[in-house]
Short mmCIF file of C-alpha atoms and ligand atoms in Angstrom, two decimals:
data_model
loop_
_atom_site.label_atom_id
_atom_site.label_comp_id
_atom_site.label_asym_id
_atom_site.label_seq_id
_atom_site.Cartn_x
_atom_site.Cartn_y
_atom_site.Cartn_z
CA PHE A 1 -7.79 -19.36 51.62
CA CYS A 2 -4.49 -17.21 51.17
CA GLN A 3 -6.90 -14.01 50.51
CA SER A 4 -8.38 -14.46 53.62
CA LEU A 5 -5.76 -15.09 55.65
CA MET A 6 -3.65 -12.01 54.23
CA ASN A 7 -6.88 -9.90 54.69
CA SER A 8 -7.19 -11.45 58.34
CA ILE A 9 -3.35 -10.64 59.04
CA PHE A 10 -2.79 -7.44 57.48
CA PRO A 11 -4.73 -4.08 57.38
CA PRO A 12 -6.00 -2.96 53.95
CA GLU A 13 -3.14 -0.56 54.15
CA LEU A 14 -0.41 -2.55 54.19
CA ARG A 15 -1.81 -5.61 52.15
CA PHE A 16 -0.40 -3.69 48.58
CA ALA A 17 3.02 -3.02 50.30
CA PHE A 18 3.16 -6.93 51.34
CA LEU A 19 1.96 -7.99 47.84
CA LYS A 20 4.82 -6.23 46.03
CA CYS A 21 7.41 -7.36 48.51
CA PHE A 22 6.12 -11.08 48.07
CA ASN A 23 6.18 -10.53 44.37
CA ARG A 24 9.85 -9.27 44.51
CA VAL A 25 10.85 -12.00 46.75
CA PHE A 26 9.06 -14.39 44.41
CA GLN A 27 10.90 -13.20 41.25
CA LEU A 28 14.12 -13.23 43.07
CA PHE A 29 13.94 -17.00 43.55
CA SER A 30 11.90 -17.83 40.39
CA SER A 31 13.99 -19.53 37.65
CA PHE A 32 12.09 -17.58 35.09
CA CYS A 33 11.87 -14.16 33.53
CA TYR A 34 8.91 -12.63 31.59
CA PHE A 35 8.64 -10.62 28.38
CA ASP A 36 5.59 -8.27 27.98
CA ILE A 37 4.60 -7.81 24.32
CA THR A 38 1.74 -5.66 24.19
CA GLU A 39 -0.04 -4.68 21.01
CA ILE A 40 0.11 -1.23 21.04
CA ASP A 41 3.05 0.43 22.27
CA GLY A 42 2.62 4.12 23.22
CA VAL A 43 0.98 5.32 19.91
CA ASN A 44 2.36 2.86 17.56
CA THR A 45 1.13 -0.76 16.91
CA ASN A 46 3.83 -2.96 17.75
CA GLU A 47 5.17 -4.80 14.85
CA LEU A 48 6.27 -7.50 17.17
CA TYR A 49 2.99 -8.36 18.63
CA ASN A 50 1.43 -8.75 15.05
CA ALA A 51 4.59 -11.04 13.88
CA VAL A 52 4.31 -12.92 17.10
CA GLN A 53 0.65 -13.64 16.66
CA ILE A 54 1.20 -14.91 13.06
CA TYR A 55 4.27 -17.07 14.07
CA LEU A 56 2.29 -19.02 16.66
CA SER A 57 -0.82 -19.55 14.39
CA SER A 58 2.05 -21.09 12.04
CA SER A 59 3.10 -23.65 15.23
CA VAL A 60 -0.07 -25.06 15.43
CA SER A 61 1.26 -28.48 15.60
CA ILE A 62 3.32 -27.41 19.16
CA ALA A 63 0.77 -28.68 21.36
CA GLY A 64 -1.71 -25.72 22.38
CA ASN A 65 -4.61 -27.33 24.46
CA ARG A 66 -7.23 -24.55 23.33
CA LEU A 67 -6.87 -22.46 20.02
CA SER A 68 -9.06 -19.49 18.66
CA LEU A 69 -9.87 -19.85 14.96
CA THR A 70 -10.64 -17.64 12.94
CA ARG A 71 -11.86 -16.97 9.48
CA ALA A 72 -11.89 -13.23 7.95
CA ILE A 73 -14.85 -12.48 5.59
CA ASN A 74 -13.98 -13.27 2.18
CA SER A 75 -10.23 -14.79 3.58
CA SER A 76 -9.28 -17.92 2.04
CA SER A 77 -7.22 -19.17 5.22
CA ILE A 78 -8.14 -20.14 8.69
CA THR A 79 -6.08 -18.74 11.05
CA PHE A 80 -5.18 -20.11 14.55
CA GLY A 81 -4.42 -18.40 17.86
CA LEU A 82 -4.22 -18.52 20.89
CA SER A 83 -7.54 -18.08 23.09
CA ASN A 84 -7.29 -15.25 25.94
CA ASN A 85 -5.28 -16.18 28.53
CA ASP A 86 -4.29 -19.34 27.16
CA SER A 87 -0.66 -20.32 26.87
CA ILE A 88 1.36 -22.26 24.13
CA VAL A 89 4.74 -24.08 24.19
CA ASP A 90 7.36 -23.56 21.63
CA THR A 91 11.38 -24.69 21.16
CA PHE A 92 13.70 -22.87 19.50
CA ASN A 93 17.48 -24.14 19.22
CA ALA A 94 16.29 -27.10 22.01
CA VAL A 95 15.41 -24.04 24.22
CA THR A 96 11.78 -24.32 25.87
CA VAL A 97 9.71 -21.31 26.08
CA VAL A 98 6.26 -20.48 26.72
CA TRP A 99 4.19 -17.83 25.25
CA GLU A 100 0.70 -16.64 27.04
CA HIS A 101 -1.80 -14.38 25.34
CA ILE A 102 -3.32 -11.86 27.60
CA VAL A 103 -6.42 -9.92 26.63
CA THR A 104 -7.94 -7.63 29.67
CA GLN A 105 -10.79 -5.07 28.86
CA ARG A 106 -9.73 -1.48 29.31
CA GLN A 107 -12.11 0.29 31.84
CA THR A 108 -14.56 2.42 30.07
CA GLN A 109 -14.33 5.11 32.65
CA THR A 110 -10.54 5.83 32.57
CA PHE A 111 -9.85 9.07 31.41
CA ALA A 112 -7.57 9.37 28.13
CA TRP A 113 -6.63 12.11 26.08
CA ARG A 114 -6.93 10.16 23.06
CA PRO A 115 -9.34 7.38 22.20
CA MET A 116 -7.83 4.16 23.11
CA PRO A 117 -8.88 0.43 21.89
CA GLU A 118 -11.49 -1.36 24.43
CA GLU A 119 -9.14 -4.14 24.61
CA LYS A 120 -5.82 -4.71 25.51
CA ARG A 121 -3.82 -7.40 24.47
CA GLY A 122 -0.41 -8.62 24.75
CA PHE A 123 1.98 -11.67 24.74
CA THR A 124 4.27 -12.48 27.62
CA LEU A 125 6.84 -14.50 26.96
CA ARG A 126 8.54 -16.75 29.56
CA ILE A 127 11.94 -17.70 29.33
CA LYS A 128 14.09 -19.83 31.96
CA LYS A 129 16.82 -16.94 33.38
CA LYS A 130 19.66 -19.15 32.29
CA ASP A 131 18.12 -19.31 28.46
CA LYS A 132 17.62 -15.63 28.32
CA ASN A 133 21.08 -14.78 26.98
CA LEU A 134 21.28 -17.48 24.78
CA ILE A 135 18.24 -16.98 22.86
CA LEU A 136 16.45 -14.09 23.15
CA ASP A 137 17.56 -11.76 20.38
CA SER A 138 18.05 -14.58 17.70
CA TYR A 139 14.75 -16.03 18.56
CA LEU A 140 13.05 -12.60 18.15
CA ASP A 141 14.57 -12.00 14.89
CA TYR A 142 13.78 -15.45 13.77
CA ILE A 143 10.28 -14.46 14.67
CA MET A 144 10.00 -11.57 12.67
CA GLU A 145 11.81 -13.28 9.92
CA ARG A 146 9.36 -16.16 10.13
CA ALA A 147 6.52 -13.96 10.45
CA GLY A 148 7.24 -12.17 7.32
CA GLU A 149 7.86 -15.20 5.21
CA ILE A 150 4.59 -16.76 6.55
CA ARG A 151 2.60 -13.67 5.84
CA ARG A 152 3.78 -13.39 2.27
CA LYS A 153 3.20 -17.08 1.37
CA ASN A 154 -0.25 -17.80 3.18
CA GLN A 155 -1.89 -14.84 3.87
CA ASP A 156 -4.03 -13.01 1.70
CA ARG A 157 -2.71 -9.36 1.28
CA LEU A 158 -4.51 -6.51 3.21
CA LEU A 159 -6.32 -3.74 1.70
CA TYR A 160 -6.52 -0.85 4.30
CA THR A 161 -8.49 2.40 3.75
CA ASN A 162 -8.38 5.09 6.05
CA SER A 163 -11.62 5.47 8.48
CA ARG A 164 -14.52 7.77 7.47
CA GLY A 165 -13.71 11.00 8.92
CA GLY A 166 -10.49 10.03 10.97
CA SER A 167 -12.40 7.99 13.57
CA LEU A 168 -10.32 4.97 15.08
CA ASP A 169 -11.58 1.15 15.13
CA ALA A 170 -11.64 -1.11 18.38
CA ARG A 171 -8.03 -1.67 18.34
CA GLY A 172 -7.46 2.20 18.43
CA LEU A 173 -6.19 2.24 14.34
CA PRO A 174 -7.19 4.59 11.75
CA TRP A 175 -7.01 1.85 8.93
CA GLU A 176 -9.76 -0.65 8.35
CA SER A 177 -8.48 -3.56 6.29
CA VAL A 178 -10.10 -6.21 4.40
CA PRO A 179 -8.40 -9.20 2.67
CA PHE A 180 -7.14 -8.00 -0.66
CA LYS A 181 -7.70 -10.46 -3.64
CA HIS A 182 -7.17 -8.70 -6.88
CA PRO A 183 -6.19 -11.30 -9.37
CA SER A 184 -4.10 -8.77 -11.24
CA THR A 185 -0.48 -10.11 -11.69
CA PHE A 186 2.04 -8.71 -14.27
CA ASP A 187 1.18 -11.63 -16.11
CA THR A 188 -2.31 -10.69 -16.95
CA LEU A 189 -1.56 -6.52 -17.24
CA ALA A 190 -1.70 -5.70 -21.06
CA MET A 191 1.10 -3.51 -21.66
CA ASP A 192 4.60 -3.09 -23.28
CA PRO A 193 6.52 -6.04 -22.41
CA ALA A 194 9.91 -3.85 -22.33
CA LYS A 195 7.82 -1.41 -20.09
CA LYS A 196 6.74 -4.11 -17.96
CA LYS A 197 9.93 -5.84 -17.46
CA GLN A 198 11.71 -2.19 -16.35
CA ILE A 199 8.78 -1.72 -13.54
CA MET A 200 9.39 -5.56 -12.44
CA GLU A 201 13.08 -5.10 -12.37
CA ASP A 202 12.66 -1.76 -10.89
CA LEU A 203 10.46 -3.23 -8.03
CA THR A 204 13.12 -6.46 -7.27
CA ASP A 205 15.80 -4.17 -7.08
CA PHE A 206 13.96 -2.08 -4.60
CA ALA A 207 12.76 -4.91 -2.45
CA GLU A 208 16.47 -6.61 -2.38
CA CYS A 209 18.30 -3.64 -1.96
CA GLN A 210 18.32 -2.63 1.81
CA SER A 211 21.97 -2.33 1.77
CA PHE A 212 21.90 0.08 -1.35
CA TYR A 213 19.51 2.45 0.27
CA GLN A 214 21.62 2.64 3.35
CA LYS A 215 24.67 2.78 1.74
CA THR A 216 23.77 5.90 -0.39
CA GLY A 217 21.64 7.34 2.90
CA ARG A 218 18.32 7.18 1.04
CA ALA A 219 15.23 6.39 3.09
CA TRP A 220 14.25 2.97 2.04
CA LYS A 221 11.14 4.23 0.01
CA ARG A 222 10.32 4.44 -3.80
CA GLY A 223 7.65 6.68 -5.40
CA TYR A 224 5.69 5.87 -8.62
CA LEU A 225 3.50 7.73 -10.63
CA LEU A 226 1.21 6.32 -12.94
CA TYR A 227 -0.84 8.45 -15.47
CA GLY A 228 -3.00 7.82 -18.54
CA PRO A 229 -6.46 7.77 -19.47
CA PRO A 230 -9.16 5.93 -17.58
CA GLY A 231 -9.25 2.15 -18.21
CA THR A 232 -5.90 1.51 -18.90
CA GLY A 233 -4.78 -0.52 -16.16
CA LYS A 234 -3.52 1.90 -13.47
CA SER A 235 -5.12 0.39 -10.55
CA SER A 236 -4.80 -3.02 -11.91
CA MET A 237 -1.12 -2.15 -11.76
CA ILE A 238 -0.82 -1.03 -8.12
CA ALA A 239 -2.89 -4.35 -7.54
CA ALA A 240 -0.11 -6.26 -9.67
CA MET A 241 2.88 -4.75 -8.00
CA ALA A 242 1.33 -5.71 -4.35
CA ASN A 243 0.89 -9.31 -5.85
CA TYR A 244 4.39 -9.27 -7.12
CA LEU A 245 5.75 -8.17 -3.77
CA GLY A 246 3.20 -9.59 -1.29
CA TYR A 247 2.63 -6.17 0.05
CA ASP A 248 -0.44 -4.69 1.85
CA ILE A 249 -1.87 -1.80 0.29
CA TYR A 250 -3.03 1.43 1.70
CA ASP A 251 -5.41 3.04 -0.09
CA LEU A 252 -5.46 6.57 1.06
CA GLU A 253 -8.70 8.84 0.74
CA LEU A 254 -7.66 12.36 0.74
CA THR A 255 -10.55 13.69 1.04
CA GLU A 256 -11.61 12.05 4.21
CA VAL A 257 -8.02 13.33 6.01
CA LYS A 258 -8.77 17.01 7.84
CA SER A 259 -5.50 18.15 8.53
CA ASN A 260 -1.76 17.64 7.69
CA SER A 261 -1.15 16.29 11.15
CA GLU A 262 -4.03 13.72 10.78
CA LEU A 263 -2.18 12.55 7.41
CA ARG A 264 1.29 12.10 9.51
CA LYS A 265 -0.58 9.96 12.23
CA LEU A 266 -2.12 7.92 9.33
CA LEU A 267 1.69 7.54 7.75
CA MET A 268 2.82 6.39 11.25
CA LYS A 269 0.61 3.51 11.56
CA THR A 270 1.28 1.71 8.07
CA SER A 271 3.26 -1.28 8.32
CA SER A 272 6.78 -1.68 6.66
CA LYS A 273 6.46 -3.57 3.36
CA SER A 274 3.33 -1.94 2.20
CA ILE A 275 2.30 0.35 -0.82
CA ILE A 276 0.56 3.54 -0.13
CA VAL A 277 -1.76 4.62 -2.77
CA ILE A 278 -3.55 8.15 -3.47
CA GLU A 279 -5.73 7.60 -6.47
CA ASP A 280 -6.84 10.52 -8.95
CA ILE A 281 -4.69 12.82 -7.13
CA ASP A 282 -5.72 15.54 -9.16
CA CYS A 283 -9.19 15.39 -8.13
CA SER A 284 -8.35 14.66 -4.14
CA ILE A 285 -6.38 17.95 -3.78
CA ASN A 286 -5.86 20.99 -5.96
CA LEU A 287 -2.30 20.39 -7.25
CA THR A 288 -2.79 22.27 -10.28
CA ASN A 289 -0.31 24.56 -11.74
CA ARG A 290 -1.27 27.56 -10.01
CA ASN A 291 -0.71 30.90 -10.95
CA LYS A 292 2.74 32.21 -12.26
CA LYS A 293 3.57 34.04 -9.04
CA GLN A 294 4.49 30.66 -7.34
CA SER A 295 7.01 29.55 -9.97
CA THR A 296 9.26 28.34 -7.51
CA ALA A 297 9.03 25.06 -5.66
CA GLU A 298 9.94 26.88 -2.24
CA SER A 299 7.25 29.33 -2.28
CA TYR A 300 4.80 26.32 -1.76
CA TYR A 301 6.13 25.67 1.41
CA GLU A 302 5.70 29.39 2.47
CA GLN A 303 1.69 28.75 0.96
CA GLU A 304 -0.12 27.17 4.42
CA THR A 305 -3.40 26.13 2.91
CA LEU A 306 -3.98 25.26 -0.59
CA THR A 307 -7.83 24.80 -0.07
CA GLY A 308 -10.30 27.16 -1.78
CA SER A 309 -9.75 26.07 -5.52
CA GLY A 310 -9.88 22.55 -5.16
CA LEU A 311 -10.69 20.85 -8.57
CA GLY A 312 -12.75 18.23 -6.85
CA GLY A 313 -13.37 17.29 -3.08
CA LEU A 314 -11.60 19.91 -1.28
CA GLY A 315 -13.39 23.18 -3.01
CA GLU A 316 -13.98 26.52 -1.51
CA ASP A 317 -17.76 25.52 -1.16
CA SER A 318 -17.09 22.20 0.42
CA GLY A 319 -16.82 23.84 3.73
CA ASN A 320 -15.48 20.63 5.39
CA GLY A 321 -12.66 22.39 7.19
CA ASN A 322 -10.37 20.46 5.33
CA THR A 323 -6.67 21.89 5.28
CA ILE A 324 -4.71 19.74 3.85
CA THR A 325 -1.89 21.37 2.13
CA LEU A 326 0.26 20.39 -0.82
CA SER A 327 3.43 20.83 1.41
CA GLY A 328 1.99 18.60 4.27
CA LEU A 329 1.22 15.87 1.02
CA LEU A 330 5.16 16.43 0.21
CA ASN A 331 6.11 15.79 3.77
CA PHE A 332 4.11 13.06 3.90
CA THR A 333 6.05 11.01 0.99
CA ASP A 334 9.28 12.71 1.19
CA GLY A 335 9.93 14.57 4.37
CA LEU A 336 11.11 13.14 7.92
CA TRP A 337 8.08 11.17 8.72
CA SER A 338 8.17 9.28 5.45
CA CYS A 339 10.80 7.39 6.81
CA CYS A 340 9.58 6.48 10.04
CA GLY A 341 9.23 2.61 8.60
CA SER A 342 10.48 1.30 5.86
CA GLU A 343 10.35 -0.60 2.65
CA ARG A 344 7.44 1.40 1.24
CA ILE A 345 6.09 2.49 -1.98
CA PHE A 346 4.03 5.22 -2.73
CA VAL A 347 1.92 5.21 -5.86
CA PHE A 348 0.23 7.96 -7.15
CA THR A 349 -2.39 8.16 -10.07
CA THR A 350 -4.02 10.61 -12.16
CA ASN A 351 -5.76 10.83 -15.55
CA HIS A 352 -4.66 14.42 -15.96
CA ILE A 353 -0.74 14.45 -15.36
CA GLU A 354 -0.66 18.20 -16.81
CA LYS A 355 -2.62 19.39 -13.91
CA LEU A 356 -0.13 18.33 -11.48
CA ASP A 357 2.22 20.79 -9.76
CA PRO A 358 5.63 20.45 -10.55
CA ALA A 359 6.77 20.27 -7.19
CA LEU A 360 5.31 16.76 -7.26
CA LEU A 361 7.08 15.70 -10.28
CA ARG A 362 10.57 16.89 -9.55
CA SER A 363 13.09 13.80 -9.78
CA GLY A 364 13.52 12.28 -6.23
CA ARG A 365 10.09 12.73 -5.36
CA MET A 366 8.22 10.39 -7.64
CA ASP A 367 11.07 8.16 -8.92
CA MET A 368 9.41 6.67 -11.46
CA HIS A 369 6.65 8.12 -14.09
CA VAL A 370 4.73 5.51 -15.68
CA TYR A 371 2.48 6.26 -18.79
CA MET A 372 -0.20 3.94 -19.20
CA SER A 373 -1.28 4.04 -22.42
CA TYR A 374 -4.25 2.92 -25.03
CA CYS A 375 -4.28 -0.33 -25.94
CA THR A 376 -1.09 -1.25 -28.28
CA PHE A 377 -0.21 -4.14 -30.64
CA PRO A 378 1.61 -6.04 -27.78
CA SER A 379 -0.92 -5.17 -25.34
CA LEU A 380 -3.38 -6.46 -27.76
CA LYS A 381 -1.67 -9.71 -28.28
CA ILE A 382 -1.51 -10.42 -24.63
CA LEU A 383 -5.35 -9.57 -24.14
CA LEU A 384 -6.06 -12.18 -26.84
CA ARG A 385 -4.22 -14.55 -25.08
CA ASN A 386 -5.53 -13.97 -21.40
CA TYR A 387 -9.10 -13.93 -22.56
CA LEU A 388 -9.34 -15.99 -25.49
CA GLY A 389 -6.51 -18.42 -25.11
CA TYR A 390 -5.15 -17.47 -28.42
CA GLU A 391 -1.42 -17.53 -29.26
CA GLU A 392 0.04 -15.68 -31.84
CA GLY A 393 -0.13 -18.66 -34.34
CA ASP A 394 -3.74 -19.31 -33.66
CA ILE A 395 -4.74 -16.13 -35.14
CA ASP A 396 -5.03 -15.50 -39.07
CA ASP A 397 -2.13 -13.34 -40.19
CA GLY A 398 -4.10 -11.30 -41.80
CA VAL A 399 -6.42 -10.25 -39.23
CA LEU A 400 -3.65 -9.73 -36.81
CA LYS A 401 -1.86 -7.45 -39.48
CA GLU A 402 -4.94 -5.46 -39.88
CA MET A 403 -5.22 -5.23 -36.04
CA GLU A 404 -1.76 -3.95 -35.98
CA GLU A 405 -2.61 -1.15 -38.37
CA VAL A 406 -5.34 0.03 -36.90
CA VAL A 407 -4.86 -0.65 -33.16
CA ASP A 408 -2.90 2.61 -32.43
CA LYS A 409 -4.99 4.84 -34.09
CA ALA A 410 -8.31 3.27 -32.94
CA GLU A 411 -7.19 4.30 -29.35
CA MET A 412 -9.13 1.71 -27.58
CA THR A 413 -8.47 1.19 -23.73
CA PRO A 414 -7.32 -2.21 -22.53
CA ALA A 415 -10.67 -1.82 -20.54
CA ASP A 416 -12.64 -1.43 -23.64
CA VAL A 417 -11.06 -4.25 -25.51
CA SER A 418 -11.25 -6.51 -22.40
CA GLU A 419 -14.93 -5.90 -22.36
CA ALA A 420 -15.31 -6.59 -26.11
CA LEU A 421 -13.60 -9.74 -25.86
CA ILE A 422 -15.38 -10.96 -22.44
CA LYS A 423 -18.66 -10.17 -24.17
CA ASN A 424 -18.14 -12.85 -26.94
CA ARG A 425 -15.67 -15.34 -25.10
CA ARG A 426 -17.94 -18.76 -25.88
CA ASP A 427 -17.55 -17.55 -29.74
CA LYS A 428 -14.07 -16.81 -30.20
CA ASP A 429 -14.05 -16.17 -34.13
CA ARG A 430 -16.98 -13.73 -33.12
CA ALA A 431 -14.91 -12.07 -30.48
CA VAL A 432 -12.15 -11.30 -32.89
CA ARG A 433 -14.23 -10.48 -36.00
CA GLU A 434 -16.34 -7.98 -33.49
CA LEU A 435 -13.18 -6.29 -32.10
CA LEU A 436 -11.27 -5.87 -35.30
CA GLU A 437 -14.55 -4.17 -36.25
CA GLU A 438 -14.87 -2.06 -33.27
CA LEU A 439 -10.98 -1.00 -33.86
CA ARG A 440 -11.54 -0.09 -37.39
CA ARG A 441 -14.68 2.11 -36.58
CA ARG A 442 -12.63 4.10 -33.92
CA ALA A 443 -9.62 4.37 -36.19
CA GLU A 444 -11.81 5.90 -39.00
CA ARG A 445 -13.53 8.07 -36.42
CA ASN A 446 -10.40 9.53 -35.01
CA GLU A 447 -8.97 9.97 -38.46
CA LYS A 448 -12.36 11.60 -39.24
CA ASN A 449 -12.25 14.05 -36.39
CA GLY A 450 -8.45 14.80 -37.20
CA LYS A 451 -7.39 13.65 -33.65
CA MET A 452 -3.75 13.14 -33.23
CA ARG A 453 -1.66 11.68 -30.42
CA GLY A 454 0.50 14.47 -28.75
CA GLN A 455 3.41 13.64 -26.45
CA ASN A 456 3.08 11.07 -23.79
CA GLY A 457 0.04 9.93 -25.65
CA ARG A 458 -1.75 13.29 -24.84
CA LEU A 459 -4.95 13.53 -27.36
CA ILE A 460 -4.99 16.65 -29.19
CA VAL A 461 -7.57 17.72 -31.75
CA ALA A 462 -5.60 19.05 -34.70
CA ASP A 463 -7.07 22.57 -34.16
CA ASP A 464 -5.88 23.07 -30.75
CA VAL A 465 -2.37 22.01 -31.74
CA GLU A 466 -1.40 25.33 -32.43
CA GLU A 467 -2.72 26.84 -29.11
CA GLN A 468 -1.08 23.73 -27.40
CA GLU A 469 2.06 24.71 -28.44
CA LYS A 470 1.71 28.38 -27.75
CA ARG A 471 1.07 27.49 -24.17
CA ALA A 472 3.64 25.44 -23.64
CA LEU A 473 5.74 28.00 -24.51
CA ASP A 474 4.43 30.54 -22.05
CA SER A 475 4.72 27.94 -19.42
CA PRO A 476 7.18 28.36 -17.09
CA TYR A 477 7.30 24.33 -16.66
CA ALA A 478 7.58 23.90 -20.16
CA GLU A 479 10.87 22.60 -19.90
CA GLU A 480 9.83 20.10 -16.99
CA GLU A 481 6.93 19.05 -18.78
CA GLU A 482 9.30 17.99 -21.54
CA GLU A 483 11.55 15.93 -19.09
CA ILE A 484 8.38 13.77 -18.69
CA GLU A 485 9.01 12.24 -21.87
CA ASP A 486 7.65 8.87 -23.44
CA SER A 487 6.53 6.43 -21.07
CA ILE A 488 9.00 6.19 -18.48
CA CYS A 489 11.16 9.34 -17.95
CA LYS A 490 12.79 9.46 -14.74
CA ASN A 491 14.57 6.90 -12.64
CA SER A 492 16.64 8.92 -10.01
CA ASP A 493 18.78 6.02 -9.81
CA ASP A 494 20.19 6.05 -12.95
N1 ATP B 501 -3.32 -3.05 -18.85
C1 ATP B 501 -4.51 -3.53 -18.91
N2 ATP B 501 -4.08 -4.61 -18.73
C2 ATP B 501 -5.30 -6.13 -18.50
N3 ATP B 501 -6.41 -5.47 -18.04
C3 ATP B 501 -6.66 -4.04 -18.22
C4 ATP B 501 -5.79 -3.15 -18.71
N4 ATP B 501 -6.36 -2.10 -18.46
C5 ATP B 501 -7.89 -2.14 -18.11
N5 ATP B 501 -7.84 -3.13 -17.72
C6 ATP B 501 -9.28 -4.05 -17.23
O1 ATP B 501 -9.93 -2.68 -17.39
C7 ATP B 501 -10.63 -2.75 -15.68
C8 ATP B 501 -10.57 -1.43 -15.48
O2 ATP B 501 -9.00 -1.05 -15.37
P1 ATP B 501 -8.57 0.01 -13.82
O3 ATP B 501 -9.35 -0.10 -13.41
O4 ATP B 501 -7.13 -0.69 -13.76
O5 ATP B 501 -8.33 1.12 -14.84
P2 ATP B 501 -7.79 2.55 -14.43
O6 ATP B 501 -6.50 3.23 -15.38
O7 ATP B 501 -7.46 2.33 -12.86
O8 ATP B 501 -8.64 3.64 -14.64
P3 ATP B 501 -9.49 4.98 -13.82
O9 ATP B 501 -8.32 6.08 -14.25
O10 ATP B 501 -10.88 5.16 -14.23
O11 ATP B 501 -9.01 4.71 -12.26
C9 ATP B 501 -9.92 -3.78 -15.01
O12 ATP B 501 -10.69 -4.58 -14.30
C10 ATP B 501 -9.34 -4.58 -16.05
O13 ATP B 501 -10.19 -5.92 -16.18
MG1 MG B 502 -8.19 3.38 -11.22
#
C-alpha cells in the first residue's frame, strides 16, 4: 500500500530522495543503532565475521526460531548457524542485542576488476543506542575470545591447500579447506624424548608469549625446518604440532603458485593461529647452493628469477611461466608481508638439507632446525608401546638389549618399524621377533656395505668419505653447514 501510495504521490526522480530522507528521519528517532559485519572486507576476509558465526553457533540455546544445520564432510561436529536473513537474540552483561544474518546474491553482470564471491554475506548487530558505549567494545572482544576457544575445543582443525592454478572458490578465497583429522600427537610421535620436550616447550613458549614478541620488536611468528630421510615422521610432526596447539594448517603447494605476488596474496588470506607448511621445499623450487658467484646472501635479492634450473616442478622445461623466486619465498616468510597477521608458524620440510640455500638456513629465518632421525632405541620403545601396548618390563631383557645394540646400525625409519609392527599386531611375540630379525638383517647389511653415519645422520658410504670432506672444505658454506649440528642447532631466542 505504502509503495503504491508513494508511487502515485511522487514522481520517479523524487522517490529515491524521499526514501533517503525518510530513512534519515527514521534513524534519528529510532532507539537502535546497527553495525554491519560483512564477510569480506575489501580484500581480506573479516575475522570478526567468522568469529561471530562460531560464537552464535554455540549460543544456539538462546532461542532462534530457525537455524541452519551443517555438517561438513568428514567432520564430527554439527554446526548450527543462522539461516539467511534470520535473527537471533543474545544477552551480554544484562544488555540484549539482536543479530541478523543477511545473505544476498551478487549480481553476476556487475563488472569487477577481480573475481568476487557469488554471495555477499554479513551479520547485522542491533544494539539500543543507550547501550552502545556500554558494551560494544567489550562485547566484540568477548566474541573474538570465545570463538577462538570454541574453535580450538570443539571444531576439527582445518587443513587448507591452495587451489589449483590460483583459482578462487565461491567465497572468493584462494584456499580450499577440509576438516583436518590427523591422529598424530606428540604422544604417538616416536623420537628422542628430550628433543620432543624441547620442541613442545618451544611451541608453548611461542603460543603464550605475545608480550615477549612485542617487547623485543619481533613479528609473532616462528619457523621450523624439519629434515631427514623419508618416513621419519616429518609430516607426522606437523600434524602433532597442529593438534598440540589447536592451529589450522595451510599446506602450500608451491608448484601451483605462479608468481611472488600470488604468493603474497595467499599469505594475506591465511588466518592467525595457523601453521603454514611447505613440504619438500627442495623439490618445489630451486633452492640449492648455486654457483659460487652468488656467495653472499644479498646477491639472491638481486637475482630476480631463479626458475630455469629447478630440481623438480619448476624446471626450465616445464614452461608453465612460473616465476616464484627465492627472494619471493624469503619475503613470504620474513618480509613485511609475513606480519600481516600474527601467531603463525612456518614449517618447511626437506629430505635433503644440503641442497637448500644457506640464505634459507641462516638464523632468524628458520628458528629451529629439527633433524628427524632413523629409529633410535628410545623411539623404538615408543613405537612398541603404541603399536603393541608393551611397556618396558613386558619385553624380555635380552631381546631389548639386542634391539638397543642393533637399532642404530640398522637405520630403519620409524615408518618401516611401524609397518613391521602393524603386520603382526595380532601376534605380539611374533611381531617383536620379526622386528628384531629385520633390525639384525639391516644392521649386518649396512656393516657389510661399509655404510656409516655422517654428521646430522647423513649417510656416507665409506668410499665417499674422503671426497665428501674435500668438498666440504671447498664449499663456501662449510662453516654454516657445520653449524647445523646435531639434531636441533639453532634457536635464535637463545
Ligand atoms: N617418528 C615417527 N613416529 C611415529 N610414527 C612415524 C614416525 N615416522 C614415521 N611414522 C609413521 O610412518 C608414516 C609416514 O611418516 P611421515 O609421512 O610422517 O614421514 P615423512 O618424514 O613426512 O616422509 P616424507 O619425507 O616421505 O614426506 C606415518 O604415517 C607414521 O605412521
Ligand atoms: Mg612427509
